[in-house]
Structure formats: structure tokens, C-alpha cells
């Protein structure tokens, strides 16, 4: 087992109706002025925003609101939110929504804490944050895991770059998680969310070394649980137990738990998807399923024992005489699962058909964003990334 540090400081309050306690829980954090940040309107239509605002009123917490965060959240909205929060004197950003709203909130929180710098510098990897305002959330979709992760991802619409920033300073103080709130999700978003949850563990699973028996069993259990419940939600979207399993998996899959003791994290599929998100504005989880099978077939020989273990322990493949065949059967089985929940497994199915010029631009940007190379299953360079995009067409 490789040495590791595990830091999961987020207070999680989980269950039916817990959003009614938002005001009191924030009060316990000692804040009295809050910016409520939300997305394109689902929380308005469901009445959640009003309920959360009422809970803050009851607790005597002053608040202002800013909606309009879009999936693949934009830098311009971060700047607008920063200005509003500053004028209002907000002491905490409360995200009411999913990964996009939480990430926009984290970026605002960084900007508020260090007003002398341009917040985009953090995402362009030009500097490291030294401070961050507190952030909390009322989660409405199980997917990105931003509620417990140290990451946020912002798109600079001026440059078309979608970039992540990882830093423990942005980990949420409080995550309020009621699985019932996710029952209004369109089926496509539920499935894309389940895909993203699985991918956060898969990105940690395909590594080169380290004995991590317990971590592996946690990872495999999480993957199997998400697959099982994603299928249940296809037919029964209001199933509370399935919603609850998936929501908790969302947090555990990206709070580092499922990779502890490994020799690193791969995250190449995420890197490739972020370029698709920046250029074509695709749904994150769907972009991931569209590139993963091609990535897997490109790298599996260099990480064979892990792909075999995955095939047998997660996808229930009966081992074949040849390890390569077993690995490929595992990849095909996950591809079939993605199809079964109506997720794309090629770029065409995703609805994008990049030109060769666009492929080269995405590969160059992906490699540049990663400092030239990326990956633990197999270290990949710009030419490899372009090859995977071509395989995924
Ligand atoms: O904007 P509204 O109207 O709320 O609609 C949203 C949005 O259209 C809708 N939605 C959310 N909850 C709903 C609902 N609709 C009905 N009922 C509900 N209860 O779902 C759509 C997607 O929301 P979004 O927040 O974009 O989803 P997700 O949580 O998947 O977040 C995606 C973003 O997170 C980033 C992705 O790249 C993408 O930008 N990621 C962030 C990570 C992190 N911070 O740790 C890690 C991930 O790998 C990922 O990169
Ligand atoms: Zn993701």
C-alpha cells in the first residue's frame, strides 16, 4: 500500500427532508449572510429554492440569490457571483443544485478569499489558492461528487477551455443530501450521473501498483452498487432506496476513498471529456461513456492485471484462457452496461463528430492542460490522446 493522506472534512446530513434544517445547520457554522447560488431553474420549479430560503429566514440568516449556472459552468457567472457576494457581504456560498452549481460556488469562494488575483489563474494552473471562503450545498443530483471532492471545474467561454482546480481548501463545510430531491431528474441526467460516479472510481482503479485490497473491495462494491441501482432507476425513477444508494455513492466515489493506497489516479478519460465539454458543451457523464471504451482498449495491455480483476470482480466475466481476452470481455461488458442505461459509447452516439483539426486541437489542449502527459494505467501523450478520439468516433 502506498502512503496516503485522507481528508474528508465535510459534514454530511443525509436523508428524507433534511433540507428543512438548512438554516439551523448553517447557523451552527456561525454565518449570518449567505449567497444562495443555483442553476437553470429546476430548483425554482420544484419549490426547493423557496423552502431553503424560508429555512434561512427562520434561522435569521440574511441571504441573496443568484441563479443561471449552466452545466459546464461558466467563468462569467463566477465573476457575476463574486461581485454580488462581495457587495452583499456574504460569508458563505450555499449551492442549491448539482456539480455545476457547486463548482461555480467554489470558484466564487476562491475569488472572494483572494480578491487581489484573477480566479481563472487557479484553473489555468498559474497559481495555487491560499484561501477560500466556506461553501455548503443542498444537493439535487448524484453525479459529480463535488459535494465531497477537492475539485471544481470551470469553463472559460472566451477561450473554450474547461479546466479543473484541485485544492483541499474548497472542500465543503456542509453537504445536505436528500435523495428524494433527485427523483425529478430527467432519465438522461440520472444515467449520466451514474456514469460519472462510476468513472470517478474507475479513474482510481486502473493504476500500476500498490497493494490495496480493502480499497479495491470498496471500489468494486461501489461500482456494482451503482450499476444495480442505475438499472432499477431506469424503470422506477422514484425508488427512494435506489436514489439513496446512488447519492451516497456519488460522494464516496470522489472523496478519494476508492483510491487510497494506489500509486496515483489516471483521469485521462476525464481529461478527454473536459475537452469535449469545452468545445461541444456535452453532458459530462455522457462524454465519459463515449470515450471510456476507446481509452480502455487503447491502454489495457499496459495495465492487464487490473483489467482482468475488473472483468472478474465487477463485470462477472468468467476468466478465459488468455488474460487479454478476459480484459477485453470486461471492457465489452461495461460498454454493454452503458448502452443498457442509454449512455453513448462513441462520439457519434454522443452527437458530436469532430473534424481531424478539432481532434488535434482537443488532444493538444488536453496534453497541455496536463503538463504534457497524463495517466497511470498507461502514460499518454498528445498523439495517444488524438488516437483515442479517433477510435471513439
Ligand atoms: O440547472 P438546473 O435547472 O438545476 O438543471 C440541472 C442541469 O440541467 C439538472 N438538474 C439538477 N438537479 C435536478 C435537475 N433537474 C431536475 N431535478 C433535479 N433534482 O441537471 C442538469 C445537470 O446538472 P449539473 O449540475 O451540470 O450536473 P452534474 O452534477 O453532473 O455536474 C456536472 C459538472 O460537474 C463537473 C463536470 O465537468 C460538469 O461541469 N465535475 C465536477 C467535479 C468536481 N467538482 O469534483 C468532478 C467531475 O468529474 C466533473 O468534472
Ligand atoms: Zn466526473
CSV table of C-alpha atoms and ligand atoms in Angstrom, one decimal:
chain,number,residue,atom,x,y,z
A,1,UNK,CA,0.0,0.0,0.0
A,2,UNK,CA,1.4,3.4,-0.9
A,3,UNK,CA,1.4,6.2,1.7
A,4,UNK,CA,-1.7,8.4,1.6
A,5,UNK,CA,-3.5,11.3,3.3
A,6,UNK,CA,-7.3,11.2,3.6
A,7,UNK,CA,-9.1,14.4,4.3
A,8,UNK,CA,-12.9,14.4,4.3
A,9,UNK,CA,-13.9,17.3,6.4
A,10,UNK,CA,-17.4,17.7,5.0
A,11,UNK,CA,-20.3,17.4,7.4
A,12,UNK,CA,-22.9,15.2,5.6
A,13,UNK,CA,-26.5,15.4,6.6
A,14,UNK,CA,-28.3,12.7,4.7
A,15,UNK,CA,-32.0,11.6,4.4
A,16,UNK,CA,-35.6,12.5,3.7
A,17,UNK,CA,-36.5,16.1,4.3
A,18,UNK,CA,-33.1,17.2,5.6
A,19,UNK,CA,-33.1,20.4,3.5
A,20,UNK,CA,-35.6,21.8,6.1
A,21,UNK,CA,-32.7,22.0,8.5
A,22,UNK,CA,-30.5,24.1,6.2
A,23,UNK,CA,-30.9,27.4,8.2
A,24,UNK,CA,-30.1,25.8,11.5
A,25,UNK,CA,-27.2,23.9,10.1
A,26,UNK,CA,-25.7,27.0,8.6
A,27,UNK,CA,-26.2,28.9,11.9
A,28,UNK,CA,-24.1,26.2,13.6
A,29,UNK,CA,-21.3,27.3,11.2
A,30,UNK,CA,-21.6,30.8,12.6
A,31,UNK,CA,-22.6,32.5,9.4
A,32,UNK,CA,-25.2,35.2,9.1
A,33,UNK,CA,-25.1,36.3,5.5
A,34,UNK,CA,-25.2,33.9,2.6
A,35,UNK,CA,-25.3,33.9,-1.2
A,36,UNK,CA,-27.6,31.2,-2.5
A,37,UNK,CA,-26.4,30.0,-5.9
A,38,UNK,CA,-28.5,27.9,-8.2
A,39,UNK,CA,-28.8,26.7,-11.8
A,40,UNK,CA,-31.2,27.0,-14.7
A,41,UNK,CA,-34.5,26.7,-12.8
A,42,UNK,CA,-35.2,23.1,-11.7
A,43,UNK,CA,-34.9,24.2,-8.0
A,44,UNK,CA,-37.4,27.1,-8.7
A,45,UNK,CA,-39.9,24.8,-10.4
A,46,UNK,CA,-39.7,22.2,-7.6
A,47,UNK,CA,-40.1,24.7,-4.9
A,48,UNK,CA,-36.8,23.7,-3.2
A,49,UNK,CA,-35.3,27.2,-3.5
A,50,UNK,CA,-38.3,28.7,-1.6
A,51,UNK,CA,-38.1,26.1,1.0
A,52,UNK,CA,-34.4,26.6,1.6
A,53,UNK,CA,-34.8,30.4,1.6
A,54,UNK,CA,-37.6,30.0,4.2
A,55,UNK,CA,-35.3,27.8,6.3
A,56,UNK,CA,-32.6,30.5,6.3
A,57,UNK,CA,-35.2,33.2,7.2
A,58,UNK,CA,-36.3,31.1,10.2
A,59,UNK,CA,-32.7,30.9,11.4
A,60,UNK,CA,-32.3,34.6,11.0
A,61,UNK,CA,-29.7,34.3,8.2
A,62,UNK,CA,-29.8,37.1,5.6
A,63,UNK,CA,-29.5,35.9,2.0
A,64,UNK,CA,-29.3,37.0,-1.6
A,65,UNK,CA,-29.7,34.8,-4.6
A,66,UNK,CA,-28.0,34.2,-8.0
A,67,UNK,CA,-29.3,31.7,-10.5
A,68,UNK,CA,-28.4,30.9,-14.0
A,69,UNK,CA,-25.5,28.5,-13.6
A,70,UNK,CA,-25.4,26.2,-16.7
A,71,UNK,CA,-23.9,22.7,-17.0
A,72,UNK,CA,-20.2,23.2,-17.7
A,73,UNK,CA,-20.4,26.3,-15.5
A,74,UNK,CA,-19.0,29.5,-17.0
A,75,UNK,CA,-16.3,31.8,-15.7
A,76,UNK,CA,-18.6,34.9,-16.5
A,77,UNK,CA,-21.2,33.6,-14.0
A,78,UNK,CA,-18.4,33.1,-11.4
A,79,UNK,CA,-17.4,36.8,-11.9
A,80,UNK,CA,-21.0,37.9,-11.5
A,81,UNK,CA,-21.5,35.9,-8.4
A,82,UNK,CA,-18.2,37.2,-6.9
A,83,UNK,CA,-19.3,40.8,-7.4
A,84,UNK,CA,-22.7,40.1,-5.9
A,85,UNK,CA,-21.4,38.2,-2.9
A,86,UNK,CA,-18.8,40.9,-2.2
A,87,UNK,CA,-21.4,43.7,-2.4
A,88,UNK,CA,-23.8,41.7,-0.1
A,89,UNK,CA,-21.1,40.8,2.3
A,90,UNK,CA,-21.7,37.1,2.0
A,91,UNK,CA,-19.8,34.9,4.4
A,92,UNK,CA,-20.6,31.6,2.8
A,93,UNK,CA,-21.8,30.4,-0.6
A,94,UNK,CA,-24.8,27.9,-0.5
A,95,UNK,CA,-25.1,25.9,-3.7
A,96,UNK,CA,-28.6,24.6,-4.3
A,97,UNK,CA,-28.1,22.2,-7.2
A,98,UNK,CA,-25.6,19.8,-8.7
A,99,UNK,CA,-21.9,19.7,-9.6
A,100,UNK,CA,-22.1,22.7,-11.9
A,101,UNK,CA,-23.6,24.9,-9.2
A,102,UNK,CA,-21.3,23.6,-6.5
A,103,UNK,CA,-18.3,24.2,-8.7
A,104,UNK,CA,-19.4,27.7,-9.6
A,105,UNK,CA,-19.8,28.3,-5.8
A,106,UNK,CA,-16.3,27.0,-5.1
A,107,UNK,CA,-14.9,29.3,-7.7
A,108,UNK,CA,-16.7,32.3,-6.2
A,109,UNK,CA,-15.4,31.3,-2.8
A,110,UNK,CA,-11.8,31.3,-4.1
A,111,UNK,CA,-12.3,34.7,-5.7
A,112,UNK,CA,-13.8,36.2,-2.6
A,113,UNK,CA,-10.9,35.0,-0.4
A,114,UNK,CA,-8.1,36.4,-2.6
A,115,UNK,CA,-9.6,39.4,-4.4
A,116,UNK,CA,-6.1,40.6,-5.5
A,117,UNK,CA,-5.8,37.8,-8.0
A,118,UNK,CA,-7.8,36.7,-11.1
A,119,UNK,CA,-9.6,33.5,-10.1
A,120,UNK,CA,-9.0,31.9,-13.6
A,121,UNK,CA,-5.3,31.8,-12.7
A,122,UNK,CA,-6.2,28.9,-10.4
A,123,UNK,CA,-7.8,26.9,-13.2
A,124,UNK,CA,-5.1,27.8,-15.7
A,125,UNK,CA,-2.7,26.3,-13.1
A,126,UNK,CA,-0.8,29.6,-12.9
A,127,UNK,CA,-1.0,29.8,-9.1
A,128,UNK,CA,-2.2,27.8,-6.1
A,129,UNK,CA,-5.0,29.1,-3.9
A,130,UNK,CA,-4.0,30.1,-0.4
A,131,UNK,CA,-7.5,30.7,0.9
A,132,UNK,CA,-11.2,30.0,0.2
A,133,UNK,CA,-14.5,31.2,1.6
A,134,UNK,CA,-16.7,28.4,3.1
A,135,UNK,CA,-19.1,26.6,0.8
A,136,UNK,CA,-22.1,24.4,1.6
A,137,UNK,CA,-24.7,22.7,-0.6
A,138,UNK,CA,-28.2,21.3,-0.9
A,139,UNK,CA,-27.5,18.6,-3.5
A,140,UNK,CA,-30.1,17.9,-6.2
A,141,UNK,CA,-28.3,15.4,-8.5
A,142,UNK,CA,-26.0,12.4,-7.7
A,143,UNK,CA,-23.1,12.7,-10.2
A,144,UNK,CA,-20.1,14.9,-9.9
A,145,UNK,CA,-19.3,14.2,-6.3
A,146,UNK,CA,-18.3,17.8,-5.9
A,147,UNK,CA,-20.1,17.8,-2.5
A,148,UNK,CA,-17.1,16.0,-1.0
A,149,UNK,CA,-14.4,16.4,-3.6
A,150,UNK,CA,-11.5,18.9,-3.5
A,151,UNK,CA,-12.1,19.8,-7.1
A,152,UNK,CA,-14.1,22.3,-9.2
A,153,UNK,CA,-14.3,22.6,-12.9
A,154,UNK,CA,-15.0,25.8,-14.8
A,155,UNK,CA,-15.3,26.7,-18.5
A,156,UNK,CA,-13.8,29.9,-19.7
A,157,UNK,CA,-16.1,30.7,-22.5
A,158,UNK,CA,-13.7,33.2,-24.0
A,159,UNK,CA,-11.0,30.6,-24.7
A,160,UNK,CA,-13.2,27.5,-24.8
A,161,UNK,CA,-11.1,25.9,-22.1
A,162,UNK,CA,-12.7,23.7,-19.5
A,163,UNK,CA,-10.3,23.3,-16.6
A,164,UNK,CA,-10.3,21.8,-13.1
A,165,UNK,CA,-8.7,23.1,-9.9
A,166,UNK,CA,-7.9,20.7,-7.1
A,167,UNK,CA,-7.3,22.0,-3.6
A,168,UNK,CA,-8.5,20.9,-0.2
A,169,UNK,CA,-9.4,24.4,0.7
A,170,UNK,CA,-12.6,24.2,-1.3
A,171,UNK,CA,-13.9,21.1,0.4
A,172,UNK,CA,-17.5,21.8,1.5
A,173,UNK,CA,-18.2,22.6,5.2
A,174,UNK,CA,-21.6,21.0,4.9
A,175,UNK,CA,-23.5,18.8,2.4
A,176,UNK,CA,-27.2,18.5,2.8
A,177,UNK,CA,-28.3,15.4,0.9
A,178,UNK,CA,-31.9,14.3,0.5
A,179,UNK,CA,-32.2,11.5,-2.2
A,180,UNK,CA,-35.9,12.4,-2.7
A,181,UNK,CA,-34.8,15.6,-4.4
A,182,UNK,CA,-33.2,13.7,-7.2
A,183,UNK,CA,-36.4,12.0,-8.2
A,184,UNK,CA,-37.3,14.9,-10.6
A,185,UNK,CA,-34.2,14.3,-12.7
A,186,UNK,CA,-34.7,13.5,-16.4
A,187,UNK,CA,-33.7,9.9,-17.0
A,188,UNK,CA,-30.7,11.0,-19.1
A,189,UNK,CA,-29.3,13.0,-16.2
A,190,UNK,CA,-29.8,10.2,-13.8
A,191,UNK,CA,-27.9,7.8,-16.2
A,192,UNK,CA,-25.2,10.4,-16.9
A,193,UNK,CA,-24.8,10.9,-13.2
A,194,UNK,CA,-24.4,7.2,-12.5
A,195,UNK,CA,-21.8,7.0,-15.3
A,196,UNK,CA,-19.8,9.9,-13.8
A,197,UNK,CA,-20.0,8.3,-10.3
A,198,UNK,CA,-18.6,5.0,-11.7
A,199,UNK,CA,-15.9,6.9,-13.6
A,200,UNK,CA,-14.6,8.6,-10.5
A,201,UNK,CA,-13.8,5.2,-9.1
A,202,UNK,CA,-12.7,3.6,-12.4
A,203,UNK,CA,-10.2,6.5,-12.8
A,204,UNK,CA,-8.6,5.4,-9.5
A,205,UNK,CA,-8.9,1.7,-10.1
A,206,UNK,CA,-6.7,1.4,-13.2
A,207,UNK,CA,-3.3,2.0,-11.8
A,208,UNK,CA,0.0,0.3,-11.9
A,209,UNK,CA,0.8,-0.6,-8.4
A,210,UNK,CA,0.2,-0.9,-4.7
A,211,UNK,CA,-1.5,-3.5,-2.6
A,212,UNK,CA,-4.9,-2.0,-1.8
A,213,UNK,CA,-7.1,-5.0,-1.0
A,214,UNK,CA,-9.6,-3.1,1.2
A,215,UNK,CA,-9.7,-0.1,-1.2
A,216,UNK,CA,-10.3,-2.5,-4.1
A,217,UNK,CA,-13.2,-4.2,-2.4
A,218,UNK,CA,-14.7,-0.8,-1.5
A,219,UNK,CA,-14.3,0.3,-5.2
A,220,UNK,CA,-15.7,-2.9,-6.6
A,221,UNK,CA,-18.7,-2.8,-4.2
A,222,UNK,CA,-19.4,0.8,-5.1
A,223,UNK,CA,-19.3,0.0,-8.9
A,224,UNK,CA,-21.6,-3.0,-8.5
A,225,UNK,CA,-24.0,-1.0,-6.3
A,226,UNK,CA,-24.2,1.9,-8.8
A,227,UNK,CA,-24.8,-0.4,-11.7
A,228,UNK,CA,-27.5,-2.3,-9.9
A,229,UNK,CA,-29.3,0.8,-8.8
A,230,UNK,CA,-28.9,2.6,-12.1
A,231,UNK,CA,-30.9,-0.2,-13.7
A,232,UNK,CA,-33.6,0.0,-11.0
A,233,UNK,CA,-33.9,3.7,-11.6
A,234,UNK,CA,-34.5,3.1,-15.3
A,235,UNK,CA,-37.8,1.6,-14.6
A,236,UNK,CA,-38.6,3.1,-11.2
A,237,UNK,CA,-37.2,6.6,-11.0
A,238,UNK,CA,-38.9,7.4,-7.7
A,239,UNK,CA,-37.4,4.4,-5.9
A,240,UNK,CA,-36.0,6.0,-2.7
A,241,UNK,CA,-33.6,3.3,-1.8
A,242,UNK,CA,-32.0,3.2,-5.2
A,243,UNK,CA,-31.8,7.1,-5.2
A,244,UNK,CA,-30.2,6.9,-1.8
A,245,UNK,CA,-27.6,4.3,-2.8
A,246,UNK,CA,-26.6,6.3,-5.8
A,247,UNK,CA,-26.4,9.6,-4.0
A,248,UNK,CA,-24.1,8.2,-1.3
A,249,UNK,CA,-22.0,6.5,-3.9
A,250,UNK,CA,-21.7,9.9,-5.6
A,251,UNK,CA,-19.9,11.3,-2.6
A,252,UNK,CA,-17.8,8.3,-1.7
A,253,UNK,CA,-16.6,7.9,-5.3
A,254,UNK,CA,-14.9,11.2,-5.5
A,255,UNK,CA,-13.8,12.0,-1.9
A,256,UNK,CA,-10.7,9.9,-2.6
A,257,UNK,CA,-11.8,6.8,-0.5
A,258,UNK,CA,-11.9,4.5,-3.5
A,259,UNK,CA,-8.3,5.2,-4.5
A,260,UNK,CA,-6.4,5.2,-1.2
A,261,UNK,CA,-3.1,3.4,-1.3
A,262,UNK,CA,-2.8,3.4,-5.1
A,263,UNK,CA,0.2,4.9,-7.0
A,264,UNK,CA,-1.9,7.7,-8.4
A,265,UNK,CA,-5.0,8.4,-10.4
A,266,UNK,CA,-5.5,8.0,-14.1
A,267,UNK,CA,-8.2,10.6,-15.1
A,268,UNK,CA,-7.3,10.5,-18.8
A,269,UNK,CA,-11.0,9.8,-19.7
A,270,UNK,CA,-11.9,12.9,-17.7
A,271,UNK,CA,-9.2,14.9,-19.4
A,272,UNK,CA,-10.5,13.9,-22.8
A,273,UNK,CA,-14.1,14.6,-21.8
A,274,UNK,CA,-13.3,18.1,-20.5
A,275,UNK,CA,-12.0,19.0,-23.9
A,276,UNK,CA,-15.3,17.7,-25.4
A,277,UNK,CA,-17.2,19.7,-22.8
A,278,UNK,CA,-15.2,22.9,-23.6
A,279,UNK,CA,-15.6,22.5,-27.4
A,280,UNK,CA,-19.1,21.0,-27.7
A,281,UNK,CA,-20.8,21.6,-24.4
A,282,UNK,CA,-21.7,17.9,-23.9
A,283,UNK,CA,-23.2,16.4,-20.7
A,284,UNK,CA,-20.2,15.3,-18.6
A,285,UNK,CA,-21.2,11.7,-17.8
A,286,UNK,CA,-22.3,11.1,-21.4
A,287,UNK,CA,-18.9,12.4,-22.7
A,288,UNK,CA,-17.2,10.0,-20.3
A,289,UNK,CA,-19.0,6.9,-21.5
A,290,UNK,CA,-18.4,8.0,-25.1
A,291,UNK,CA,-14.6,7.9,-24.6
A,292,UNK,CA,-14.0,5.3,-21.9
A,293,UNK,CA,-14.3,2.1,-24.1
A,294,UNK,CA,-11.8,3.5,-26.6
A,295,UNK,CA,-9.4,4.6,-23.8
A,296,UNK,CA,-9.7,1.2,-22.2
A,297,UNK,CA,-9.0,-0.7,-25.4
A,298,UNK,CA,-6.0,1.6,-26.0
A,299,UNK,CA,-4.4,1.0,-22.6
A,300,UNK,CA,-5.5,-2.4,-21.3
A,301,UNK,CA,-2.4,-4.3,-22.3
A,302,UNK,CA,-0.3,-1.9,-20.1
A,303,UNK,CA,-2.5,-2.5,-17.1
A,304,UNK,CA,-3.5,-6.0,-17.7
A,305,UNK,CA,-3.9,-7.5,-14.2
A,306,UNK,CA,-6.1,-4.6,-13.1
A,307,UNK,CA,-8.3,-5.0,-16.2
A,308,UNK,CA,-8.6,-8.8,-15.6
A,309,UNK,CA,-9.5,-8.1,-11.9
A,310,UNK,CA,-12.1,-5.6,-13.0
A,311,UNK,CA,-13.6,-8.0,-15.5
A,312,UNK,CA,-14.0,-10.8,-13.0
A,313,UNK,CA,-14.8,-8.9,-9.8
A,314,UNK,CA,-17.0,-6.2,-11.2
A,315,UNK,CA,-18.4,-7.4,-14.5
A,316,UNK,CA,-18.7,-11.1,-13.5
A,317,UNK,CA,-16.7,-12.3,-16.5
A,318,UNK,CA,-15.6,-15.9,-16.4
A,319,UNK,CA,-11.8,-15.9,-16.7
A,320,UNK,CA,-10.7,-17.1,-20.1
A,321,UNK,CA,-7.5,-18.9,-21.1
A,322,UNK,CA,-5.9,-15.7,-22.2
A,323,UNK,CA,-5.8,-12.7,-19.8
A,324,UNK,CA,-6.1,-10.3,-22.8
A,325,UNK,CA,-9.4,-11.9,-23.7
A,326,UNK,CA,-10.7,-11.7,-20.2
A,327,UNK,CA,-9.8,-8.0,-20.0
A,328,UNK,CA,-11.5,-7.3,-23.4
A,329,UNK,CA,-14.6,-9.1,-22.2
A,330,UNK,CA,-14.7,-6.9,-19.1
A,331,UNK,CA,-14.5,-3.8,-21.3
A,332,UNK,CA,-17.2,-5.0,-23.6
A,333,UNK,CA,-19.4,-5.8,-20.6
A,334,UNK,CA,-19.1,-2.3,-19.2
A,335,UNK,CA,-19.8,-0.9,-22.7
A,336,UNK,CA,-23.0,-3.0,-22.8
A,337,UNK,CA,-24.0,-1.7,-19.4
A,338,UNK,CA,-23.6,1.9,-20.6
A,339,UNK,CA,-25.8,1.0,-23.6
A,340,UNK,CA,-28.3,-0.5,-21.3
A,341,UNK,CA,-28.8,2.8,-19.5
A,342,UNK,CA,-28.8,4.7,-22.8
A,343,UNK,CA,-25.4,6.3,-22.5
A,344,UNK,CA,-23.4,6.8,-25.7
A,345,UNK,CA,-20.3,4.7,-26.2
A,346,UNK,CA,-19.0,6.6,-29.2
A,347,UNK,CA,-18.6,10.3,-30.1
A,348,UNK,CA,-21.2,9.8,-32.9
A,349,UNK,CA,-23.7,8.5,-30.3
A,350,UNK,CA,-22.8,11.4,-28.1
A,351,UNK,CA,-23.9,13.6,-31.0
A,352,UNK,CA,-20.5,15.1,-31.9
A,353,UNK,CA,-18.4,14.4,-35.0
A,354,UNK,CA,-15.2,16.4,-34.6
A,355,UNK,CA,-13.1,17.1,-37.6
A,356,UNK,CA,-9.4,15.9,-37.7
A,357,UNK,CA,-8.5,19.5,-37.0
A,358,UNK,CA,-10.7,19.6,-33.9
A,359,UNK,CA,-9.3,16.3,-32.7
A,360,UNK,CA,-5.8,17.6,-32.9
A,361,UNK,CA,-6.8,20.8,-31.1
A,362,UNK,CA,-8.5,18.8,-28.3
A,363,UNK,CA,-5.6,16.5,-27.9
A,364,UNK,CA,-3.1,19.4,-27.8
A,365,UNK,CA,-5.2,21.2,-25.2
A,366,UNK,CA,-5.7,18.1,-23.1
A,367,UNK,CA,-2.0,17.3,-23.1
A,368,UNK,CA,-1.1,21.0,-22.4
A,369,UNK,CA,-3.6,21.1,-19.5
A,370,UNK,CA,-1.9,18.1,-18.0
A,371,UNK,CA,1.6,19.4,-18.4
A,372,UNK,CA,2.4,17.2,-21.5
A,373,UNK,CA,1.4,13.8,-20.3
A,374,UNK,CA,-1.3,12.1,-18.2
A,375,UNK,CA,-2.3,8.7,-16.9
A,376,UNK,CA,-1.4,5.9,-14.6
A,377,UNK,CA,-2.9,2.8,-16.4
A,378,UNK,CA,-0.6,4.0,-19.2
A,379,UNK,CA,1.1,7.3,-19.6
A,380,UNK,CA,-0.4,9.1,-22.6
A,381,UNK,CA,0.9,11.9,-24.7
A,382,UNK,CA,-0.8,14.2,-27.2
A,383,UNK,CA,-0.6,11.7,-30.1
A,384,UNK,CA,-2.1,9.0,-27.9
A,385,UNK,CA,-5.0,11.3,-27.0
A,386,UNK,CA,-5.7,12.1,-30.6
A,387,UNK,CA,-5.6,8.3,-31.4
A,388,UNK,CA,-8.2,7.6,-28.7
A,389,UNK,CA,-10.5,10.4,-30.0
A,390,UNK,CA,-10.2,8.8,-33.5
A,391,UNK,CA,-11.0,5.3,-32.1
A,392,UNK,CA,-14.1,6.8,-30.3
A,393,UNK,CA,-15.5,8.4,-33.5
B,1,LIG,O1,-29.7,23.9,-13.9
B,1,LIG,P1,-30.9,23.2,-13.5
B,1,LIG,O2,-32.2,23.7,-14.0
B,1,LIG,O3,-30.9,22.9,-12.0
B,1,LIG,O4,-30.9,21.7,-14.2
B,1,LIG,C1,-29.8,20.8,-14.0
B,1,LIG,C2,-28.9,20.6,-15.2
B,1,LIG,O5,-29.6,20.9,-16.4
B,1,LIG,C3,-30.5,19.4,-13.9
B,1,LIG,N1,-30.9,19.1,-12.5
B,1,LIG,C4,-30.1,19.0,-11.4
B,1,LIG,N2,-30.8,18.6,-10.4
B,1,LIG,C5,-32.1,18.4,-10.8
B,1,LIG,C6,-32.1,18.7,-12.2
B,1,LIG,N3,-33.2,18.6,-12.9
B,1,LIG,C7,-34.3,18.1,-12.3
B,1,LIG,N4,-34.4,17.8,-11.0
B,1,LIG,C8,-33.3,17.9,-10.2
B,1,LIG,N5,-33.3,17.5,-8.9
B,1,LIG,O6,-29.5,18.5,-14.2
B,1,LIG,C9,-28.6,19.2,-15.2
B,1,LIG,C10,-27.2,18.8,-14.8
B,1,LIG,O7,-26.8,19.5,-13.7
B,1,LIG,P2,-25.2,19.6,-13.3
B,1,LIG,O8,-25.1,20.3,-12.0
B,1,LIG,O9,-24.5,20.2,-14.5
B,1,LIG,O10,-24.8,18.1,-13.1
B,1,LIG,P3,-23.6,17.4,-12.5
B,1,LIG,O11,-23.7,17.2,-11.1
B,1,LIG,O12,-23.4,16.2,-13.4
B,1,LIG,O13,-22.3,18.4,-12.7
B,1,LIG,C11,-21.6,18.4,-13.9
B,1,LIG,C12,-20.4,19.4,-13.8
B,1,LIG,O14,-19.6,18.9,-12.8
B,1,LIG,C13,-18.2,18.8,-13.3
B,1,LIG,C14,-18.5,18.4,-14.7
B,1,LIG,O15,-17.4,18.6,-15.5
B,1,LIG,C15,-19.6,19.4,-15.1
B,1,LIG,O16,-19.1,20.6,-15.4
B,1,LIG,N6,-17.5,17.9,-12.5
B,1,LIG,C16,-17.1,18.3,-11.3
B,1,LIG,C17,-16.4,17.5,-10.4
B,1,LIG,C18,-15.9,18.0,-9.1
B,1,LIG,N7,-16.2,19.3,-8.8
B,1,LIG,O17,-15.4,17.3,-8.3
B,1,LIG,C19,-15.9,16.2,-10.8
B,1,LIG,C20,-16.5,15.7,-12.1
B,1,LIG,O18,-15.6,14.8,-12.7
B,1,LIG,C21,-16.9,16.7,-13.1
B,1,LIG,O19,-15.8,17.0,-13.9
B,2,LIG,ZN1,-16.6,13.3,-13.5
